[in-house]
């Protein structure tokens, strides 16, 4: 499901001095973000670091409960229409955000804003949803510039993929940041979000063609955004199965094991000596 986007509160850890090889496709930006490398990630280790950062950030913001895996992802992450972005400093993930395209399961936020999403579809708009935003640093100034860079990257990738705009479900006080930096417009009423521990959420949207010919459009899709690598990077089957396992509960894993053992017995006539439950 879609999650509200918290303003990052995770304290910055000490980063190692050595620079590791950047993930494929990561690009350096300018000014305060000049030392950060941005890109679409698909390797299991990079994804695990990103989902771990989301978990830490959401725990601190009170948006999720603790779990045994120490990572936070959604079933939508297993779909080919979802992509994960990362900002890294010297090989360490300092920020992440996910782009969830309207596809097989629709959009996560339809669970609370179905009418508003339907209205966009009725306009002929195919949207992508922003979710799972997390940042490791304390500095509001650094986060705002990073958020602006991430926003341009998300918008450009969404447009290349054929989407007409972006939507997000965010905390009402964070909606102002989306409106000022990107900018989005607030749609719909404030709703208690059942999958963010009951925290309030409001829908924001940005339809690209509503800004055609404006400086905003140029900033998102012109020269300033042209340096982003938008190459689609698919997860491997092994990576997808690995994270699928993280979404299962202990009981589901046990049930799956029992089902597999019984299916083996039905096919071969051979029974295992003991079925664990």
GROMACS .gro file of C-alpha atoms in nm:
model
  277
    1UNK     CA    1   0.000   0.000   0.000
    2UNK     CA    2   0.100   0.358  -0.039
    3UNK     CA    3   0.257   0.519   0.263
    4UNK     CA    4   0.259   0.876   0.381
    5UNK     CA    5   0.587   1.047   0.309
    6UNK     CA    6   0.760   1.157   0.632
    7UNK     CA    7   1.000   1.447   0.656
    8UNK     CA    8   1.321   1.261   0.741
    9UNK     CA    9   1.427   1.257   1.104
   10UNK     CA   10   1.689   0.981   1.103
   11UNK     CA   11   2.023   1.107   1.244
   12UNK     CA   12   2.318   1.105   1.008
   13UNK     CA   13   2.568   0.828   1.079
   14UNK     CA   14   2.942   0.855   1.030
   15UNK     CA   15   3.019   0.767   0.669
   16UNK     CA   16   3.333   0.575   0.568
   17UNK     CA   17   3.618   0.761   0.403
   18UNK     CA   18   3.660   0.519   0.113
   19UNK     CA   19   3.445   0.564  -0.197
   20UNK     CA   20   3.290   0.244  -0.326
   21UNK     CA   21   3.180   0.185  -0.682
   22UNK     CA   22   2.847   0.364  -0.745
   23UNK     CA   23   2.540   0.171  -0.852
   24UNK     CA   24   2.485   0.150  -1.225
   25UNK     CA   25   2.322   0.463  -1.362
   26UNK     CA   26   2.384   0.688  -1.063
   27UNK     CA   27   2.450   1.050  -1.164
   28UNK     CA   28   2.611   1.335  -0.973
   29UNK     CA   29   2.425   1.665  -0.931
   30UNK     CA   30   2.535   2.016  -0.833
   31UNK     CA   31   2.547   2.259  -0.536
   32UNK     CA   32   2.465   2.100  -0.198
   33UNK     CA   33   2.391   1.767  -0.369
   34UNK     CA   34   2.716   1.764  -0.571
   35UNK     CA   35   2.864   1.483  -0.361
   36UNK     CA   36   2.555   1.266  -0.396
   37UNK     CA   37   2.501   1.006  -0.667
   38UNK     CA   38   2.143   0.961  -0.789
   39UNK     CA   39   1.990   0.677  -0.984
   40UNK     CA   40   1.748   0.390  -1.030
   41UNK     CA   41   1.861   0.086  -0.832
   42UNK     CA   42   1.791  -0.282  -0.892
   43UNK     CA   43   2.062  -0.482  -0.715
   44UNK     CA   44   1.948  -0.671  -0.406
   45UNK     CA   45   2.202  -0.509  -0.171
   46UNK     CA   46   2.113  -0.156  -0.287
   47UNK     CA   47   1.741  -0.225  -0.255
   48UNK     CA   48   1.785  -0.373   0.092
   49UNK     CA   49   1.973  -0.060   0.203
   50UNK     CA   50   1.695   0.160   0.063
   51UNK     CA   51   1.414  -0.041   0.224
   52UNK     CA   52   1.608  -0.045   0.551
   53UNK     CA   53   1.627   0.334   0.544
   54UNK     CA   54   1.252   0.355   0.479
   55UNK     CA   55   1.191   0.128   0.778
   56UNK     CA   56   1.410   0.340   1.009
   57UNK     CA   57   1.247   0.663   0.895
   58UNK     CA   58   0.893   0.530   0.923
   59UNK     CA   59   0.955   0.384   1.268
   60UNK     CA   60   1.081   0.722   1.390
   61UNK     CA   61   0.784   0.902   1.235
   62UNK     CA   62   0.535   0.654   1.386
   63UNK     CA   63   0.410   0.542   1.044
   64UNK     CA   64   0.474   0.171   1.086
   65UNK     CA   65   0.525  -0.093   1.353
   66UNK     CA   66   0.849  -0.277   1.420
   67UNK     CA   67   0.908  -0.602   1.232
   68UNK     CA   68   1.167  -0.876   1.240
   69UNK     CA   69   1.314  -0.800   0.896
   70UNK     CA   70   1.417  -0.439   0.959
   71UNK     CA   71   1.304  -0.330   0.613
   72UNK     CA   72   0.986  -0.171   0.476
   73UNK     CA   73   0.844  -0.242   0.132
   74UNK     CA   74   0.501  -0.307  -0.018
   75UNK     CA   75   0.355  -0.569  -0.255
   76UNK     CA   76   0.365  -0.301  -0.526
   77UNK     CA   77   0.746  -0.312  -0.515
   78UNK     CA   78   0.734  -0.660  -0.671
   79UNK     CA   79   0.562  -0.528  -0.984
   80UNK     CA   80   0.760  -0.429  -1.296
   81UNK     CA   81   0.578  -0.093  -1.291
   82UNK     CA   82   0.756   0.009  -0.968
   83UNK     CA   83   1.106   0.159  -0.959
   84UNK     CA   84   1.324   0.251  -0.663
   85UNK     CA   85   1.550   0.557  -0.664
   86UNK     CA   86   1.848   0.617  -0.441
   87UNK     CA   87   2.081   0.901  -0.346
   88UNK     CA   88   2.416   0.778  -0.217
   89UNK     CA   89   2.720   0.936  -0.055
   90UNK     CA   90   3.044   0.741  -0.076
   91UNK     CA   91   2.849   0.422  -0.141
   92UNK     CA   92   2.605   0.474   0.147
   93UNK     CA   93   2.233   0.525   0.091
   94UNK     CA   94   2.127   0.862   0.235
   95UNK     CA   95   1.789   0.900   0.064
   96UNK     CA   96   1.539   0.691  -0.129
   97UNK     CA   97   1.200   0.720  -0.294
   98UNK     CA   98   0.983   0.483  -0.499
   99UNK     CA   99   0.783   0.550  -0.816
  100UNK     CA  100   0.479   0.322  -0.846
  101UNK     CA  101   0.320   0.326  -1.189
  102UNK     CA  102  -0.049   0.270  -1.254
  103UNK     CA  103  -0.065  -0.089  -1.369
  104UNK     CA  104  -0.189  -0.436  -1.282
  105UNK     CA  105  -0.287  -0.349  -0.923
  106UNK     CA  106  -0.371   0.014  -0.992
  107UNK     CA  107  -0.225   0.270  -0.751
  108UNK     CA  108  -0.173   0.210  -0.377
  109UNK     CA  109  -0.354   0.528  -0.272
  110UNK     CA  110  -0.677   0.414  -0.440
  111UNK     CA  111  -0.756   0.253  -0.106
  112UNK     CA  112  -0.828   0.599   0.037
  113UNK     CA  113  -0.862   0.825  -0.270
  114UNK     CA  114  -1.043   0.607  -0.522
  115UNK     CA  115  -1.276   0.885  -0.641
  116UNK     CA  116  -0.991   1.128  -0.708
  117UNK     CA  117  -0.786   0.867  -0.897
  118UNK     CA  118  -1.092   0.776  -1.105
  119UNK     CA  119  -1.138   1.143  -1.195
  120UNK     CA  120  -0.780   1.157  -1.321
  121UNK     CA  121  -0.831   0.842  -1.527
  122UNK     CA  122  -1.153   0.989  -1.668
  123UNK     CA  123  -0.943   1.284  -1.789
  124UNK     CA  124  -0.725   1.034  -1.972
  125UNK     CA  125  -0.439   1.073  -1.723
  126UNK     CA  126  -0.225   0.772  -1.642
  127UNK     CA  127  -0.045   0.859  -1.319
  128UNK     CA  128   0.247   0.732  -1.114
  129UNK     CA  129   0.252   0.749  -0.735
  130UNK     CA  130   0.539   0.869  -0.518
  131UNK     CA  131   0.592   0.666  -0.202
  132UNK     CA  132   0.844   0.537   0.051
  133UNK     CA  133   1.043   0.861   0.072
  134UNK     CA  134   1.313   0.854   0.338
  135UNK     CA  135   1.627   1.056   0.414
  136UNK     CA  136   1.906   0.990   0.661
  137UNK     CA  137   2.024   1.345   0.731
  138UNK     CA  138   1.906   1.612   0.974
  139UNK     CA  139   1.964   1.926   0.766
  140UNK     CA  140   1.635   2.072   0.631
  141UNK     CA  141   1.830   2.277   0.375
  142UNK     CA  142   2.006   1.972   0.235
  143UNK     CA  143   1.683   1.773   0.231
  144UNK     CA  144   1.490   2.044   0.044
  145UNK     CA  145   1.751   2.063  -0.233
  146UNK     CA  146   1.770   1.685  -0.250
  147UNK     CA  147   1.389   1.667  -0.263
  148UNK     CA  148   1.387   1.911  -0.556
  149UNK     CA  149   1.647   1.702  -0.741
  150UNK     CA  150   1.459   1.380  -0.669
  151UNK     CA  151   1.137   1.545  -0.787
  152UNK     CA  152   1.288   1.636  -1.124
  153UNK     CA  153   1.426   1.285  -1.159
  154UNK     CA  154   1.092   1.124  -1.074
  155UNK     CA  155   0.904   1.351  -1.314
  156UNK     CA  156   1.142   1.285  -1.601
  157UNK     CA  157   1.138   0.908  -1.553
  158UNK     CA  158   0.757   0.908  -1.520
  159UNK     CA  159   0.722   1.101  -1.845
  160UNK     CA  160   0.965   0.872  -2.028
  161UNK     CA  161   0.760   0.574  -1.907
  162UNK     CA  162   0.445   0.729  -2.055
  163UNK     CA  163   0.279   0.860  -1.739
  164UNK     CA  164   0.094   1.192  -1.743
  165UNK     CA  165   0.175   1.305  -1.392
  166UNK     CA  166   0.251   1.225  -1.030
  167UNK     CA  167   0.036   1.173  -0.721
  168UNK     CA  168   0.119   1.116  -0.354
  169UNK     CA  169  -0.054   1.070  -0.020
  170UNK     CA  170   0.132   1.283   0.235
  171UNK     CA  171   0.091   1.426   0.583
  172UNK     CA  172  -0.102   1.758   0.560
  173UNK     CA  173   0.189   1.962   0.692
  174UNK     CA  174   0.421   1.807   0.433
  175UNK     CA  175   0.182   1.891   0.148
  176UNK     CA  176   0.316   2.248   0.157
  177UNK     CA  177   0.663   2.118   0.070
  178UNK     CA  178   0.527   1.936  -0.235
  179UNK     CA  179   0.338   2.248  -0.341
  180UNK     CA  180   0.634   2.481  -0.298
  181UNK     CA  181   0.919   2.270  -0.435
  182UNK     CA  182   0.774   2.074  -0.726
  183UNK     CA  183   0.488   2.206  -0.717
  184UNK     CA  184   0.189   1.981  -0.659
  185UNK     CA  185  -0.170   2.087  -0.592
  186UNK     CA  186  -0.364   1.954  -0.297
  187UNK     CA  187  -0.668   1.743  -0.387
  188UNK     CA  188  -0.932   1.590  -0.164
  189UNK     CA  189  -0.988   1.598   0.208
  190UNK     CA  190  -0.762   1.502   0.496
  191UNK     CA  191  -0.818   1.133   0.569
  192UNK     CA  192  -0.697   0.905   0.847
  193UNK     CA  193  -0.458   0.667   0.674
  194UNK     CA  194  -0.516   0.307   0.790
  195UNK     CA  195  -0.183   0.176   0.659
  196UNK     CA  196   0.024   0.452   0.824
  197UNK     CA  197  -0.084   0.379   1.181
  198UNK     CA  198  -0.384   0.612   1.155
  199UNK     CA  199  -0.183   0.925   1.074
  200UNK     CA  200  -0.361   1.190   0.863
  201UNK     CA  201  -0.300   1.202   0.488
  202UNK     CA  202  -0.394   1.430   0.204
  203UNK     CA  203  -0.366   1.372  -0.170
  204UNK     CA  204  -0.143   1.591  -0.387
  205UNK     CA  205  -0.113   1.573  -0.765
  206UNK     CA  206   0.092   1.713  -1.050
  207UNK     CA  207  -0.036   1.675  -1.408
  208UNK     CA  208   0.255   1.754  -1.640
  209UNK     CA  209   0.061   1.904  -1.931
  210UNK     CA  210  -0.116   2.148  -1.698
  211UNK     CA  211   0.221   2.328  -1.690
  212UNK     CA  212   0.312   2.298  -2.058
  213UNK     CA  213   0.517   2.600  -2.170
  214UNK     CA  214   0.598   2.711  -1.815
  215UNK     CA  215   0.936   2.742  -1.642
  216UNK     CA  216   0.832   2.445  -1.428
  217UNK     CA  217   0.791   2.229  -1.738
  218UNK     CA  218   1.135   2.335  -1.861
  219UNK     CA  219   1.287   2.261  -1.520
  220UNK     CA  220   1.142   1.911  -1.518
  221UNK     CA  221   1.187   1.811  -1.879
  222UNK     CA  222   1.436   2.055  -2.030
  223UNK     CA  223   1.811   2.093  -2.003
  224UNK     CA  224   1.817   2.082  -1.621
  225UNK     CA  225   1.672   1.731  -1.617
  226UNK     CA  226   1.846   1.597  -1.926
  227UNK     CA  227   2.138   1.448  -1.730
  228UNK     CA  228   1.928   1.187  -1.554
  229UNK     CA  229   1.975   0.829  -1.670
  230UNK     CA  230   1.623   0.695  -1.726
  231UNK     CA  231   1.727   0.345  -1.835
  232UNK     CA  232   1.478   0.084  -1.710
  233UNK     CA  233   1.648  -0.168  -1.482
  234UNK     CA  234   1.458  -0.487  -1.404
  235UNK     CA  235   1.500  -0.681  -1.084
  236UNK     CA  236   1.636  -1.032  -1.125
  237UNK     CA  237   1.409  -1.326  -1.047
  238UNK     CA  238   1.624  -1.405  -0.743
  239UNK     CA  239   1.594  -1.049  -0.611
  240UNK     CA  240   1.218  -1.049  -0.659
  241UNK     CA  241   1.182  -1.382  -0.477
  242UNK     CA  242   1.406  -1.259  -0.196
  243UNK     CA  243   1.189  -0.957  -0.124
  244UNK     CA  244   0.870  -1.154  -0.177
  245UNK     CA  245   0.982  -1.365   0.118
  246UNK     CA  246   1.012  -1.051   0.331
  247UNK     CA  247   0.646  -0.971   0.267
  248UNK     CA  248   0.529  -1.306   0.399
  249UNK     CA  249   0.450  -1.360   0.765
  250UNK     CA  250   0.599  -1.651   0.958
  251UNK     CA  251   0.265  -1.832   0.937
  252UNK     CA  252   0.243  -1.780   0.560
  253UNK     CA  253   0.592  -1.923   0.517
  254UNK     CA  254   0.495  -2.227   0.727
  255UNK     CA  255   0.173  -2.273   0.529
  256UNK     CA  256   0.368  -2.252   0.203
  257UNK     CA  257   0.615  -2.512   0.328
  258UNK     CA  258   0.336  -2.751   0.429
  259UNK     CA  259   0.158  -2.699   0.095
  260UNK     CA  260   0.478  -2.780  -0.089
  261UNK     CA  261   0.534  -3.098   0.111
  262UNK     CA  262   0.177  -3.216   0.056
  263UNK     CA  263   0.196  -3.137  -0.315
  264UNK     CA  264   0.516  -3.343  -0.338
  265UNK     CA  265   0.341  -3.632  -0.166
  266UNK     CA  266   0.042  -3.612  -0.399
  267UNK     CA  267   0.264  -3.616  -0.707
  268UNK     CA  268   0.509  -3.887  -0.601
  269UNK     CA  269   0.325  -4.096  -0.344
  270UNK     CA  270   0.619  -4.040  -0.110
  271UNK     CA  271   0.560  -3.869   0.221
  272UNK     CA  272   0.811  -3.677   0.424
  273UNK     CA  273   0.878  -3.826   0.766
  274UNK     CA  274   0.759  -3.513   0.945
  275UNK     CA  275   0.559  -3.208   0.843
  276UNK     CA  276   0.663  -2.898   1.036
  277UNK     CA  277   0.385  -2.667   1.145
   0.00000   0.00000   0.00000
